[in-house]
Amino acid sequence: MLKQLGNFSDAEMHLLDNHLYTRHLDKNEILDESRSISTSLFYIVKGSFYQYYRNEYVEEEIITDLHVEGEWAINLQSLVMQQPAKATLKAFEKSEVRELKLQDLHELIAVSQRFLQFNNFSMRPI
């Protein structure tokens, strides 16, 4: 889970694990909703998600991104700017994610500066 971001010690990985929450979602269940402020990062353990926004004129979902097992799914702009999200993350199939709340990430950074490596997400718009 952390290999994508950098090098972390076993103690740091254990510390992170203590701050992760497991969530199970059914197909079509919303993980992170548009117009709400995103407060979490999600690691996909099982399943897949798609990110979309709603086109008001034709009343359809416009898919902007797909997320699969082994990836992090984040409404990055909303999380960083603490403004309402423009996109929704929705389960494409029955799924399991590990959720890391932003507040918990701040606590982890206070313990170990290595958790600043989560800033690498700013390199990949999601």
Coordinates of C-alpha atoms in Angstrom, one line a residue:
M1 CA 0.0 0.0 0.0
L2 CA 2.8 2.4 0.8
K3 CA 5.3 1.1 -1.8
Q4 CA 3.8 3.5 -4.3
L5 CA 4.8 6.5 -2.1
G6 CA 8.3 5.7 -0.8
N7 CA 10.2 3.9 1.9
F8 CA 8.5 3.4 5.2
S9 CA 9.8 1.4 8.2
D10 CA 7.8 -1.5 9.6
A11 CA 6.9 0.7 12.6
E12 CA 5.6 3.4 10.3
M13 CA 3.5 0.9 8.4
H14 CA 2.1 -0.5 11.6
L15 CA 1.3 3.1 12.8
L16 CA -0.5 3.8 9.5
D17 CA -2.4 0.5 9.8
N18 CA -3.7 1.7 13.2
H19 CA -5.2 4.8 11.5
L20 CA -6.9 3.0 8.7
Y21 CA -10.6 2.2 8.7
T22 CA -12.0 -0.7 6.6
R23 CA -15.2 0.0 4.6
H24 CA -17.2 -2.4 2.5
L25 CA -19.3 -1.0 -0.3
D26 CA -21.9 -2.5 -2.6
K27 CA -22.1 -1.9 -6.3
N28 CA -23.2 1.7 -7.1
E29 CA -22.6 2.8 -3.5
I30 CA -21.1 6.3 -3.2
L31 CA -17.6 6.5 -1.6
D32 CA -17.1 10.3 -1.9
E33 CA -19.8 12.6 -3.1
S34 CA -19.7 15.7 -5.2
R35 CA -20.6 19.0 -3.5
S36 CA -19.3 17.7 -0.2
I37 CA -15.9 18.5 1.2
S38 CA -13.6 15.5 0.9
T39 CA -12.0 14.4 4.2
S40 CA -10.4 11.1 3.3
L41 CA -8.0 9.1 1.1
F42 CA -9.1 5.6 0.0
Y43 CA -6.9 2.6 -0.7
I44 CA -8.8 0.1 -2.9
V45 CA -8.2 -3.4 -1.4
K46 CA -10.9 -5.1 -3.6
G47 CA -13.1 -4.0 -6.4
S48 CA -13.2 -0.9 -8.5
F49 CA -14.5 2.6 -8.6
Y50 CA -15.2 5.3 -11.2
Q51 CA -15.2 9.0 -10.8
Y52 CA -17.7 11.1 -12.5
Y53 CA -19.5 14.4 -12.6
R54 CA -23.1 15.0 -13.6
N55 CA -23.8 16.8 -16.8
E56 CA -26.8 19.0 -16.0
Y57 CA -27.9 19.5 -19.6
V58 CA -28.3 15.9 -20.6
E59 CA -28.7 14.4 -17.1
E60 CA -26.0 11.8 -17.4
E61 CA -22.8 10.8 -15.6
I62 CA -19.6 11.8 -17.4
I63 CA -16.8 9.4 -16.3
T64 CA -13.5 11.1 -15.7
D65 CA -11.4 8.4 -14.1
L66 CA -11.3 4.7 -13.1
H67 CA -9.7 3.3 -10.0
V68 CA -8.8 -0.4 -9.4
E69 CA -7.4 -2.7 -6.7
G70 CA -4.0 -1.5 -5.4
E71 CA -4.7 2.2 -6.2
W72 CA -5.5 5.2 -4.0
A73 CA -8.7 7.0 -4.9
I74 CA -9.0 10.6 -3.8
N75 CA -11.0 13.7 -4.7
L76 CA -7.6 15.5 -4.5
Q77 CA -8.6 19.1 -5.2
S78 CA -11.4 19.0 -2.7
L79 CA -9.2 17.3 -0.1
V80 CA -6.4 19.8 -0.5
M81 CA -8.4 23.0 -0.9
Q82 CA -11.2 21.9 1.6
Q83 CA -13.8 23.0 -1.0
P84 CA -16.8 21.0 -2.3
A85 CA -15.8 18.2 -4.7
K86 CA -16.8 18.5 -8.3
A87 CA -16.8 14.7 -8.8
T88 CA -18.3 11.7 -7.2
L89 CA -16.5 8.4 -6.5
K90 CA -18.8 5.4 -6.9
A91 CA -18.3 1.7 -6.6
F92 CA -18.4 -0.1 -9.9
E93 CA -18.7 -3.5 -8.1
K94 CA -18.8 -4.8 -4.6
S95 CA -15.6 -3.4 -3.0
E96 CA -13.5 -2.9 0.0
V97 CA -11.4 0.1 0.8
R98 CA -9.1 1.3 3.6
E99 CA -9.9 4.8 4.5
L100 CA -7.4 7.3 5.9
K101 CA -9.0 10.5 7.3
L102 CA -7.2 13.7 6.7
Q103 CA -7.0 14.4 10.4
D104 CA -5.3 11.1 11.0
L105 CA -2.8 11.8 8.2
H106 CA -1.9 15.1 10.0
E107 CA -1.4 13.1 13.2
L108 CA 0.9 10.6 11.3
I109 CA 2.9 13.5 9.9
A110 CA 3.4 14.9 13.4
V111 CA 4.9 11.5 14.4
S112 CA 7.0 10.9 11.3
Q113 CA 7.9 13.3 8.5
R114 CA 8.0 10.4 6.1
F115 CA 4.2 10.6 5.9
L116 CA 4.7 13.8 4.0
Q117 CA 5.3 11.5 1.1
F118 CA 1.5 11.4 0.8
N119 CA 2.0 14.8 -1.0
N120 CA 3.1 12.7 -4.0
F121 CA -0.6 12.5 -4.8
S122 CA -0.4 16.1 -5.9
M123 CA 1.7 14.9 -8.9
R124 CA -1.2 12.9 -10.2
P125 CA -4.6 14.6 -10.5
I126 CA -7.5 12.5 -9.4

